[in-house]
């Protein structure tokens, strides 16, 4: 068992292979957090707790005359509001009588083998030879009987602990939940830096590292999706921590809607870190006996730097979040017609693209936006998921077999969550779009969002999407979502229930995705939200890959893919080669460079194949052959960031190493040319020290030790944006 309880010490200890997490039920039955860090066996770490009289830090009733005991001073496992911990609470509730105080007292706990489950929410699951144990701790308010269950599971090999929270109303009054975090963690301040991933449309997940200060740091999303602007994943790293050394831990939310991440450096230099649902617009009224479930958080710690932390998250997502046929199966190299044609296509154009694709080694044609209703621009027809007769007069069931006959798979774009004002669906069901009665709604890209909290809307969407998927053997669906949610309200919910709306929308989406992915197990689903506006572990539970960004510029993709890599494996990131000048930036980069960057993701093309020169076609044939040859290494290799885009070195370099460490790929992209450049070396990682390796283009055989200590010289090239990928292979045992 990786979870232990000491009756004598009243200490609960959770172990993974290299980490330990510990908490204690104290003499007043309050649950204190003791420790999270490198594995410590057989040890009660409560020795470090200090009880001292601190002014303005009040004492709970049981400690009325003990001025050295205050919740405000001690590390809390799940802090509440109104009962003397004045730091940021993990939970805020209001009762029918208007009061807020919540006092969580230990009631019971259970430890069991296997993983806890979360109904209707995505969550990690047990698989392969991973040992998973679970713990549930029940805390109850003595006055109102409100019950909070803290759930934990240990993924021993992965060095990950998952957490979730359930709140049950055992009282007779209604309780409104105004804030429920999924995880709260109190630690001593080790001069932490916060590493988080901010951005915007076309520039998602930009790395930022800032020192924690006494100003509370908070970020999140109020957009209804996890968003382009912030990712529900962050790291706290000690000041000295680098890629390969030092302590750090990360938190990732398995959820795709509004979220909130907070770090607070307290008056006594302790740090509180929280992650959970966003609290604006959230007011979940619990009836008597009702239970609310907060989404799961993944928590991982590394004492060996950021790279190890990354590997732990990659492992968990690949083996315990992503599901279905394509979890391990090779994903087809696709060409998507969006940047090739935008809305201006018809059956003939698609067939012409397909003809070229086959010759180039591409394996799937994806028909993007514009195939339905009267959709010739982005102003109409969302919701009318019926074939556009002008573009596809013979229907999808005529098109798909022709594509299949050419030897290609076929994929299709949907934006099921949306409804255009100019659509038949809107005329028939104006009540289906999200809006507040008697208030003009905000449009975005001329569209509204459909109310997925409603079961009739979900039933309709299931019907239309599955009708299309049944009409022809479609192999792939791109599930898009191209606006943020406003006017948050559902006609089907009572006034009192409106505070559940944001959460129920996301649960409605999950229910729809669960049904469709279960009923169409052979279809590969890729999710998208204007690129990477909903790039999170919640979506990855249903769709094994996500379109990383609408920005296909190879140089900008370096920073986007770099930021994304900290939490998410390459097997989840869609990456395509597009035309130049690039449609988002106007930048011109060589075709080879665009491929070198797109190799580090689920590879594809997004350009007009009918306009390629002979030379370009030859190069593309080589690229598709390269991806097929190295697919396993490219998708499942261990990922190392060697020279990151923040360094201004003029190069960005990263590396993939096979599980057996007998093969590796080294990617070098010059993002800024310099005159008369100094000599530069790059140290490789992950190789076997005593083995010898043949590095492509280098004559000499070099040992792993030399490659990882002395390094490899970066061969100077003249221009901006040159790129190369070197294959490295072990020569001896
Ligand atoms: C979004 C997607 C694009 C494309 C368009 C179509 O922006 O991210 O890839 O599918 O929608 O409208």
XYZ file of C-alpha atoms and ligand atoms in Angstrom:
745
model
C 0.000 0.000 0.000
C 1.424 3.385 -0.903
C -0.901 5.154 1.558
C -0.337 4.616 5.267
C -2.079 5.753 8.426
C -0.359 5.861 11.796
C -2.974 5.646 14.533
C -0.457 6.650 17.143
C 0.736 9.798 15.410
C -2.558 10.404 13.590
C -0.482 10.932 10.460
C -1.526 9.984 6.917
C 1.344 9.431 4.509
C 1.129 9.027 0.742
C 4.171 7.706 -1.077
C 5.057 7.587 -4.741
C 8.373 6.189 -6.000
C 10.314 9.382 -5.232
C 7.929 11.608 -3.316
C 6.011 11.758 -0.043
C 2.907 13.725 0.915
C 1.874 13.907 4.539
C -0.890 15.326 6.723
C -1.866 15.090 10.368
C -5.073 15.041 12.332
C -4.110 17.254 15.260
C -5.300 17.254 18.867
C -8.246 19.459 17.938
C -9.184 17.133 15.060
C -8.147 19.692 12.449
C -6.342 18.397 9.350
C -2.907 19.970 9.009
C -0.700 19.666 5.965
C 2.758 18.452 6.935
C 4.879 17.763 3.943
C 5.185 17.414 0.187
C 8.565 16.676 -1.302
C 11.272 14.116 -1.805
C 10.428 10.668 -0.405
C 10.937 10.282 3.340
C 10.252 6.836 4.723
C 9.058 6.095 8.251
C 8.949 9.622 9.377
C 6.415 11.937 10.978
C 7.399 15.373 9.773
C 5.262 17.269 12.277
C 8.512 18.155 14.123
C 8.762 21.367 12.133
C 5.391 22.774 13.232
C 5.814 25.813 15.450
C 3.147 26.860 17.920
C 3.533 30.467 18.936
C 1.294 33.275 20.074
C 0.678 35.566 17.112
C -1.355 38.697 17.550
C -4.534 38.947 15.481
C -4.422 35.213 14.758
C -7.461 34.021 16.692
C -8.033 30.681 18.415
C -10.823 28.227 17.667
C -13.252 27.378 20.460
C -11.474 24.206 21.530
C -8.249 26.206 21.926
C -9.909 29.211 23.502
C -7.199 29.719 26.116
C -4.364 28.374 24.036
C -3.054 31.456 22.282
C -0.327 29.464 20.545
C -2.850 27.566 18.465
C -4.274 29.318 15.428
C -5.402 28.016 12.056
C -3.934 31.248 10.688
C -0.425 30.136 11.533
C -0.489 26.396 10.949
C -0.360 24.721 7.516
C -3.881 23.680 6.518
C -4.904 20.835 4.245
C -8.164 22.449 3.161
C -8.543 25.965 4.574
C -11.961 27.512 5.156
C -13.331 31.023 5.541
C -14.565 32.768 8.667
C -12.973 30.526 11.314
C -9.621 32.253 11.871
C -7.437 31.298 8.926
C -7.202 34.665 7.188
C -5.211 33.434 4.225
C -6.934 32.502 0.968
C -9.618 29.892 1.663
C -10.049 26.770 -0.429
C -13.780 26.797 0.175
C -16.340 29.545 0.799
C -19.971 28.704 1.575
C -23.034 30.640 2.662
C -25.940 29.078 4.545
C -29.615 29.945 4.338
C -29.360 32.044 7.485
C -26.801 34.218 5.705
C -23.761 33.101 7.701
C -20.471 31.998 6.131
C -18.450 30.277 8.853
C -17.204 26.812 7.984
C -15.169 24.739 10.396
C -13.899 21.476 8.949
C -13.250 18.852 11.591
C -11.849 15.408 10.884
C -14.558 12.753 10.895
C -13.174 9.597 9.248
C -11.038 8.303 6.446
C -10.590 5.231 4.286
C -7.697 3.875 2.275
C -8.253 1.431 -0.575
C -6.464 -0.019 -3.572
C -7.390 1.408 -6.977
C -8.448 4.794 -8.239
C -11.385 6.888 -6.995
C -13.868 7.850 -9.709
C -15.454 11.178 -10.520
C -18.874 10.965 -12.054
C -19.314 12.993 -15.239
C -15.872 14.577 -15.034
C -12.680 13.518 -16.779
C -10.187 11.868 -14.474
C -7.052 9.779 -14.407
C -7.498 6.041 -14.506
C -5.527 2.964 -13.489
C -3.749 1.231 -16.326
C -0.717 -0.792 -17.329
C 1.388 -1.945 -14.437
C 0.932 1.237 -12.412
C 0.116 0.796 -8.722
C -2.675 3.138 -7.685
C -4.098 3.532 -4.179
C -6.680 5.964 -2.912
C -7.544 7.856 0.222
C -10.741 9.630 1.179
C -10.817 11.908 4.201
C -14.169 13.106 5.461
C -14.327 16.452 7.275
C -17.577 17.727 8.770
C -18.665 21.079 10.144
C -19.969 20.328 13.669
C -22.760 22.911 13.457
C -24.122 22.732 9.902
C -23.010 19.153 9.139
C -21.651 20.245 5.778
C -19.382 17.427 4.688
C -16.205 17.830 2.656
C -14.485 14.724 1.326
C -10.909 15.131 0.180
C -9.899 12.493 -2.373
C -6.335 11.464 -3.171
C -4.792 8.806 -5.398
C -1.153 7.895 -5.708
C 0.317 6.981 -9.100
C 3.422 5.416 -7.693
C 5.649 5.045 -10.764
C 4.583 8.301 -12.332
C 5.314 10.216 -9.125
C 1.952 11.901 -9.332
C -0.711 12.398 -6.681
C -4.197 13.286 -7.851
C -6.698 15.220 -5.766
C -10.377 16.053 -5.944
C -13.053 17.272 -3.562
C -16.696 16.391 -2.923
C -19.006 18.559 -0.858
C -22.219 17.061 0.528
C -24.976 18.947 2.253
C -25.946 16.821 5.256
C -27.930 19.604 6.854
C -31.525 20.617 6.300
C -30.734 24.145 5.091
C -29.633 24.957 1.550
C -25.961 25.811 1.231
C -24.512 27.964 -1.489
C -20.997 27.030 -2.510
C -19.245 30.204 -3.599
C -15.765 28.824 -4.004
C -14.455 25.259 -4.032
C -10.838 24.680 -4.967
C -9.773 21.207 -6.028
C -6.437 21.425 -4.265
C -4.777 23.700 -1.760
C -1.200 23.197 -0.651
C 0.626 24.986 2.165
C 4.427 24.941 2.113
C 7.246 26.922 3.626
C 8.606 29.588 1.322
C 11.718 28.302 -0.405
C 12.026 31.496 -2.441
C 9.756 30.108 -5.061
C 9.370 31.211 -8.639
C 6.006 30.787 -10.295
C 6.248 29.396 -13.824
C 3.052 29.767 -15.791
C 1.931 29.830 -19.389
C 0.061 32.896 -20.558
C -0.814 34.026 -24.057
C -3.453 35.088 -26.542
C -5.081 33.739 -29.677
C -2.286 32.762 -32.090
C 0.299 32.937 -29.291
C -0.671 30.445 -26.620
C 1.275 29.150 -23.613
C 4.166 31.583 -23.443
C 6.603 30.687 -20.680
C 6.866 33.217 -17.834
C 8.886 32.820 -14.630
C 8.336 35.323 -11.818
C 9.444 35.428 -8.184
C 6.638 35.058 -5.662
C 6.084 38.208 -3.675
C 3.659 39.204 -0.967
C 1.235 40.280 -3.628
C -1.046 37.341 -4.195
C -0.494 36.001 -7.710
C -3.678 34.878 -9.400
C -4.557 33.898 -12.943
C -7.267 31.865 -14.603
C -10.070 32.018 -17.101
C -13.541 33.573 -17.140
C -14.163 32.641 -20.761
C -16.013 29.362 -20.380
C -12.966 27.546 -21.785
C -9.583 27.060 -20.178
C -8.477 29.755 -22.672
C -5.630 30.980 -24.860
C -4.761 33.517 -22.180
C -3.831 31.171 -19.331
C -3.357 27.439 -19.017
C -4.653 25.447 -16.038
C -1.125 24.251 -15.357
C 1.699 25.912 -13.451
C 4.896 25.136 -11.585
C 6.434 26.416 -8.388
C 10.206 26.113 -8.648
C 12.818 27.043 -6.113
C 14.936 30.009 -7.112
C 17.929 27.903 -8.176
C 15.915 25.258 -10.014
C 16.933 24.655 -13.618
C 15.937 22.124 -16.244
C 18.220 19.501 -14.729
C 18.528 20.330 -11.021
C 16.534 21.661 -8.105
C 13.141 21.263 -6.515
C 9.826 22.107 -8.117
C 6.230 20.961 -8.159
C 3.429 21.411 -10.649
C -0.358 21.455 -10.521
C -2.599 20.714 -13.477
C -6.392 20.878 -13.545
C -8.242 18.166 -15.454
C -10.960 20.558 -16.583
C -11.798 22.645 -19.647
C -13.750 25.644 -18.339
C -13.262 28.594 -16.005
C -10.466 28.076 -13.544
C -8.489 29.926 -10.932
C -4.888 29.443 -9.833
C -3.531 31.303 -6.827
C -0.302 31.560 -4.918
C -0.168 33.539 -1.695
C 2.959 34.348 0.259
C 1.737 34.864 3.804
C 2.856 37.181 6.612
C 4.927 34.324 8.030
C 6.586 33.509 4.702
C 4.594 30.380 4.057
C 3.136 29.754 0.638
C -0.380 28.690 -0.166
C -0.968 27.339 -3.664
C -4.412 26.578 -5.038
C -6.040 25.383 -8.219
C -9.697 24.829 -8.994
C -12.839 26.188 -10.607
C -13.103 29.897 -11.303
C -15.213 31.631 -8.682
C -16.773 34.452 -10.720
C -20.273 33.445 -11.743
C -19.979 30.369 -9.546
C -22.592 29.958 -6.857
C -23.606 26.337 -6.568
C -26.641 25.904 -4.348
C -26.648 22.493 -2.691
C -30.020 21.150 -1.618
C -30.170 18.838 1.393
C -28.345 15.535 0.627
C -26.942 16.877 -2.647
C -23.249 16.452 -3.510
C -21.018 18.683 -5.600
C -17.840 17.312 -7.171
C -14.892 19.559 -7.957
C -12.630 18.510 -10.850
C -9.381 16.652 -10.446
C -5.950 18.174 -9.957
C -2.695 16.416 -10.825
C 0.150 17.167 -8.471
C 3.727 16.205 -9.131
C 7.033 16.975 -7.450
C 10.594 16.711 -8.721
C 13.849 17.200 -6.848
C 15.759 16.905 -10.125
C 14.608 19.958 -12.006
C 11.970 20.895 -14.518
C 12.730 18.227 -17.107
C 11.910 15.422 -14.684
C 8.700 17.197 -13.693
C 7.778 17.447 -17.374
C 8.414 13.741 -17.878
C 6.124 12.911 -14.949
C 3.239 14.920 -16.407
C 3.874 13.533 -19.906
C 3.775 10.003 -18.536
C 0.537 10.564 -16.674
C -1.236 12.160 -19.620
C -0.116 9.547 -22.121
C -0.932 6.529 -19.987
C -3.618 7.636 -17.542
C -5.598 10.465 -19.187
C -5.674 9.824 -22.948
C -7.929 6.922 -23.904
C -9.249 5.020 -26.867
C -8.022 3.393 -30.019
C -5.585 6.170 -30.893
C -3.965 6.383 -27.475
C -1.020 4.367 -28.783
C -1.928 3.795 -32.420
C -0.085 5.785 -35.074
C -2.082 8.851 -36.062
C -2.309 9.515 -39.797
C -0.331 12.325 -41.456
C -3.055 14.686 -42.556
C -3.580 17.564 -44.919
C -6.184 20.073 -43.786
C -7.736 22.321 -46.420
C -8.257 25.365 -44.122
C -5.209 27.449 -45.035
C -5.290 25.956 -48.547
C -8.785 27.113 -49.482
C -10.514 28.694 -46.473
C -14.251 28.674 -47.349
C -13.653 28.544 -51.088
C -13.729 24.853 -51.978
C -15.900 22.221 -53.599
C -15.762 18.505 -54.254
C -13.348 18.911 -57.179
C -10.899 20.986 -55.201
C -10.908 18.459 -52.391
C -10.368 15.608 -54.841
C -7.482 17.499 -56.445
C -5.914 17.982 -52.999
C -6.403 14.292 -52.290
C -4.683 13.283 -55.553
C -1.613 15.288 -54.641
C -1.698 14.091 -51.037
C -1.505 10.415 -51.960
C 1.590 10.948 -54.099
C 3.280 12.813 -51.278
C 2.806 10.124 -48.652
C 0.047 11.975 -46.794
C -2.565 9.660 -45.294
C -5.696 11.672 -44.556
C -7.626 14.589 -46.024
C -9.452 16.802 -43.539
C -12.311 18.935 -44.829
C -12.393 21.976 -42.567
C -14.979 24.709 -42.017
C -17.467 25.521 -44.809
C -18.960 22.172 -45.890
C -22.406 22.666 -44.307
C -25.515 24.882 -44.478
C -24.866 28.037 -46.515
C -21.457 28.534 -44.997
C -19.352 30.637 -47.417
C -17.923 32.858 -44.721
C -17.855 32.864 -40.929
C -21.187 34.664 -40.577
C -23.716 31.884 -41.090
C -24.926 28.324 -40.689
C -23.346 27.021 -37.476
C -25.918 24.561 -36.197
C -27.075 23.512 -39.682
C -24.936 20.414 -39.883
C -26.259 19.404 -43.308
C -24.149 19.280 -46.443
C -23.775 22.486 -48.462
C -25.332 21.425 -51.755
C -23.386 23.905 -53.855
C -19.996 22.751 -52.628
C -20.783 19.071 -52.314
C -23.738 18.455 -54.678
C -23.327 14.686 -54.408
C -23.153 14.659 -50.650
C -20.645 13.365 -48.177
C -21.526 9.765 -48.890
C -20.299 10.331 -52.425
C -17.163 12.230 -51.472
C -15.820 9.975 -48.717
C -15.649 6.713 -50.731
C -13.789 8.549 -53.490
C -11.224 9.772 -50.971
C -10.977 6.293 -49.489
C -10.535 4.789 -52.965
C -7.476 6.941 -53.412
C -6.039 5.322 -50.297
C -6.639 8.232 -47.923
C -8.604 8.484 -44.724
C -11.173 11.250 -44.437
C -11.733 13.786 -41.681
C -14.324 16.469 -41.089
C -14.632 19.733 -39.100
C -17.485 20.490 -36.693
C -18.139 23.330 -34.302
C -21.044 21.669 -32.481
C -21.183 24.034 -29.521
C -22.022 27.026 -31.729
C -25.062 28.515 -33.400
C -25.154 31.316 -35.999
C -27.927 33.862 -35.893
C -28.213 33.279 -39.639
C -29.071 29.590 -39.490
C -32.158 27.412 -39.779
C -31.453 26.086 -36.311
C -31.571 29.549 -34.803
C -34.933 30.203 -36.514
C -36.329 26.958 -35.135
C -34.772 27.176 -31.680
C -33.805 30.695 -30.675
C -34.113 29.529 -27.062
C -31.155 27.195 -27.540
C -28.481 29.878 -27.617
C -26.970 31.114 -24.392
C -28.502 34.472 -23.534
C -30.067 36.428 -20.722
C -33.734 37.244 -21.486
C -34.389 40.933 -22.231
C -30.703 41.649 -22.757
C -28.921 41.911 -26.109
C -26.329 39.160 -26.429
C -22.672 39.618 -27.215
C -21.690 38.161 -30.569
C -18.210 37.000 -31.378
C -17.245 35.918 -34.890
C -20.972 36.539 -35.606
C -21.929 33.541 -33.511
C -23.588 32.509 -30.271
C -22.898 29.541 -28.044
C -25.491 26.778 -27.727
C -26.726 25.969 -24.256
C -25.053 22.662 -23.508
C -26.507 22.581 -20.017
C -29.772 21.548 -21.755
C -30.337 17.880 -22.472
C -32.488 18.685 -25.565
C -29.601 20.649 -27.104
C -27.171 17.859 -26.364
C -29.569 15.280 -27.817
C -29.907 17.320 -31.022
C -26.143 17.731 -31.361
C -25.544 14.050 -30.734
C -28.089 13.255 -33.429
C -26.732 15.553 -36.151
C -23.074 14.745 -35.552
C -23.690 10.998 -35.372
C -25.915 11.128 -38.504
C -23.013 12.560 -40.486
C -20.557 10.073 -38.996
C -22.913 7.224 -39.890
C -23.575 8.473 -43.411
C -20.039 7.783 -44.482
C -17.143 6.016 -42.830
C -15.478 9.152 -41.527
C -12.147 8.585 -39.806
C -11.496 11.838 -37.971
C -13.361 14.745 -36.409
C -11.902 18.172 -35.659
C -14.069 19.510 -32.808
C -13.729 23.291 -32.783
C -14.981 26.043 -30.416
C -14.424 29.547 -31.685
C -15.600 32.039 -29.123
C -15.664 32.727 -25.406
C -18.909 32.431 -23.459
C -20.803 35.546 -22.377
C -24.353 36.254 -21.202
C -23.967 33.149 -19.049
C -27.495 31.930 -18.378
C -29.789 29.053 -19.190
C -33.541 29.313 -19.706
C -33.806 25.790 -18.300
C -32.228 26.626 -14.950
C -34.075 28.376 -12.121
C -32.732 31.753 -10.916
C -31.138 29.962 -7.989
C -29.449 27.447 -10.289
C -27.779 30.014 -12.578
C -24.627 29.880 -10.445
C -24.195 26.289 -11.650
C -24.319 27.315 -15.301
C -20.589 27.490 -16.129
C -19.883 24.149 -14.496
C -22.920 22.445 -16.037
C -21.945 23.722 -19.501
C -18.575 21.971 -19.245
C -20.210 18.824 -17.854
C -22.706 18.920 -20.726
C -19.833 19.120 -23.193
C -18.141 16.172 -21.497
C -21.326 14.121 -21.624
C -21.702 14.778 -25.350
C -18.071 13.949 -26.046
C -18.273 10.794 -23.949
C -21.297 9.574 -25.907
C -19.826 10.312 -29.301
C -16.363 8.938 -28.576
C -17.893 5.785 -27.091
C -20.282 5.242 -29.987
C -17.639 5.982 -32.627
C -14.551 4.319 -31.150
C -12.758 4.148 -34.500
C -12.938 7.880 -35.128
C -9.887 9.940 -34.187
C -11.055 13.138 -32.448
C -8.890 16.262 -32.407
C -10.133 19.189 -30.360
C -9.498 22.800 -31.110
C -10.599 26.202 -29.904
C -9.256 28.754 -32.358
C -6.105 26.637 -32.058
C -5.088 26.122 -28.444
C -7.826 27.960 -26.541
C -8.896 24.797 -24.761
C -5.641 22.897 -24.450
C -6.066 21.012 -21.195
C -6.064 17.569 -19.627
C -9.890 17.582 -19.511
C -10.184 17.656 -23.297
C -7.372 15.120 -23.639
C -9.522 12.577 -21.804
C -11.877 12.631 -24.810
C -9.642 13.723 -27.706
C -6.092 12.362 -27.807
C -4.790 15.383 -29.702
C -5.460 19.123 -29.782
C -4.660 21.698 -32.477
C -1.917 23.549 -30.626
C -2.360 26.971 -32.213
C -3.842 28.672 -35.267
C -0.390 30.197 -35.600
C 1.494 27.936 -38.018
C 4.545 30.188 -38.328
C 7.524 27.928 -37.596
C 9.400 30.543 -35.575
C 6.448 31.554 -33.414
C 5.564 27.888 -32.977
C 8.935 27.439 -31.261
C 7.770 29.411 -28.239
C 4.225 28.007 -28.347
C 5.404 24.392 -28.496
C 8.131 25.094 -25.930
C 5.594 26.421 -23.412
C 3.155 23.615 -24.165
C 5.891 21.012 -23.670
C 6.220 21.685 -19.937
C 2.963 19.918 -19.155
C 1.758 18.172 -22.289
C 3.437 15.435 -24.367
C 4.139 15.783 -28.083
C 1.571 13.057 -28.783
C -1.137 15.581 -27.842
C 0.011 18.550 -29.945
C -1.204 19.002 -33.533
C 1.564 20.636 -35.651
C 1.312 21.378 -39.375
C 3.519 22.659 -42.160
C 1.848 25.630 -43.849
C 2.557 27.934 -46.789
C 4.839 30.972 -46.916
C 4.574 33.877 -46.504
C 2.921 32.591 -43.360
C -0.752 33.583 -43.137
C -0.491 34.784 -39.549
C 2.841 36.620 -39.550
C 3.917 37.085 -43.179
C 7.251 35.461 -42.312
C 9.048 33.377 -44.898
C 10.830 30.309 -43.586
C 12.321 27.412 -45.544
C 10.092 24.363 -46.079
C 12.634 22.223 -44.216
C 12.409 24.459 -41.161
C 8.628 24.320 -41.120
C 8.856 20.536 -41.113
C 11.562 20.364 -38.423
C 9.265 22.340 -36.122
C 6.113 20.402 -37.022
C 7.893 17.054 -36.500
C 7.582 17.733 -32.772
C 3.875 17.120 -32.690
C 1.181 15.191 -34.520
C 2.379 15.992 -37.990
C 0.389 17.311 -40.926
C 0.075 19.914 -43.677
C -2.135 22.927 -44.036
C -1.357 24.311 -47.517
C -2.469 24.048 -51.125
C -0.724 20.928 -52.379
C -1.764 21.688 -55.960
C 0.504 24.747 -56.002
C 3.752 23.048 -55.058
C 6.895 23.048 -57.212
C 8.551 19.752 -58.128
C 11.320 20.494 -55.675
C 8.821 21.144 -52.864
C 7.023 17.903 -53.656
C 10.257 15.969 -53.390
C 10.935 17.538 -50.009
C 7.458 16.732 -48.737
C 7.854 13.109 -49.796
C 11.041 12.974 -47.740
C 9.268 14.590 -44.784
C 6.347 12.154 -44.724
C 8.800 9.253 -45.066
C 10.813 10.666 -42.164
C 7.726 10.871 -39.940
C 6.706 7.312 -40.774
C 10.216 6.021 -40.131
C 10.654 7.796 -36.788
C 7.047 7.959 -35.658
C 7.557 6.230 -32.346
C 10.526 8.373 -31.376
C 8.780 11.550 -32.536
C 5.589 10.849 -30.646
C 6.657 8.844 -27.629
C 10.321 9.761 -27.203
C 11.486 11.346 -23.952
C 11.563 15.092 -24.511
C 14.440 17.368 -23.473
C 14.541 21.155 -23.810
C 18.217 21.956 -24.457
C 18.308 25.604 -25.514
C 15.029 27.354 -24.955
C 13.634 30.306 -26.899
C 13.945 32.577 -23.831
C 17.725 32.432 -23.904
C 18.158 34.686 -26.955
C 20.972 32.342 -27.972
C 19.996 32.616 -31.609
C 19.080 28.914 -31.598
C 16.353 26.803 -30.141
C 17.382 23.200 -29.577
C 15.499 20.215 -28.251
C 15.971 16.470 -28.281
C 13.986 13.245 -28.220
C 15.393 10.009 -26.850
C 13.937 6.518 -27.253
C 12.943 4.502 -24.201
C 15.922 2.157 -24.671
C 18.189 5.207 -25.202
C 19.528 3.688 -28.387
C 18.129 6.348 -30.687
C 17.699 10.065 -30.496
C 16.713 13.028 -32.653
C 18.264 16.435 -32.182
C 16.374 19.472 -33.474
C 18.204 22.741 -34.106
C 16.388 25.835 -35.350
C 18.116 29.146 -35.868
C 15.614 31.763 -34.814
C 17.911 34.765 -35.134
C 20.975 35.077 -37.342
C 24.038 36.768 -35.875
C 27.189 38.003 -37.627
C 30.547 36.469 -36.795
C 28.998 34.110 -34.273
C 30.966 32.663 -31.376
C 31.534 28.891 -31.362
C 28.671 27.136 -29.652
C 28.241 23.700 -28.163
C 25.089 21.964 -27.034
C 25.093 19.267 -24.349
C 22.800 16.363 -25.150
C 20.733 14.548 -22.573
C 19.212 11.172 -21.847
C 21.868 9.043 -23.587
C 23.736 6.133 -22.027
C 27.111 7.405 -20.825
C 29.123 4.330 -21.713
C 27.646 3.774 -25.112
C 28.916 5.092 -28.391
C 26.707 6.946 -30.782
C 26.813 7.805 -34.443
C 25.553 11.347 -34.927
C 24.274 12.031 -38.434
C 26.708 14.160 -40.485
C 29.512 13.667 -37.929
C 32.170 11.210 -39.018
C 33.477 10.316 -35.583
C 31.698 7.940 -33.253
C 31.178 9.754 -29.928
C 30.403 8.355 -26.473
C 27.215 9.266 -24.666
C 29.341 10.713 -21.888
C 31.144 13.082 -24.262
C 27.908 14.111 -25.962
C 26.373 14.923 -22.585
C 29.372 16.701 -20.996
C 31.549 18.187 -23.738
C 28.577 18.407 -26.091
C 28.195 18.720 -29.822
C 29.331 21.762 -31.805
C 26.496 23.633 -33.457
C 27.499 23.943 -37.067
C 27.205 27.574 -38.057
C 24.902 28.456 -40.924
C 24.486 31.821 -42.528
C 20.822 32.798 -42.654
C 17.870 33.294 -40.379
C 15.595 30.311 -39.814
C 17.811 27.501 -41.003
C 16.972 24.266 -39.264
C 18.176 20.746 -39.084
C 17.256 17.487 -37.419
C 20.040 15.013 -36.676
C 19.479 11.315 -36.158
C 21.651 9.774 -33.463
C 22.034 6.032 -33.112
C 23.819 3.802 -30.654
C 26.630 1.791 -32.244
C 27.704 -0.525 -29.420
C 26.156 -2.198 -26.423
C -10.592 27.891 -36.009
C -9.581 26.765 -36.103
C -8.976 26.752 -37.481
C -10.066 26.567 -38.504
C -11.103 27.661 -38.354
C -12.303 27.429 -39.240
O -9.979 29.126 -36.045
O -8.604 26.903 -35.130
O -8.026 25.712 -37.588
O -10.655 25.302 -38.355
O -11.562 27.754 -37.011
O -13.253 28.401 -39.105
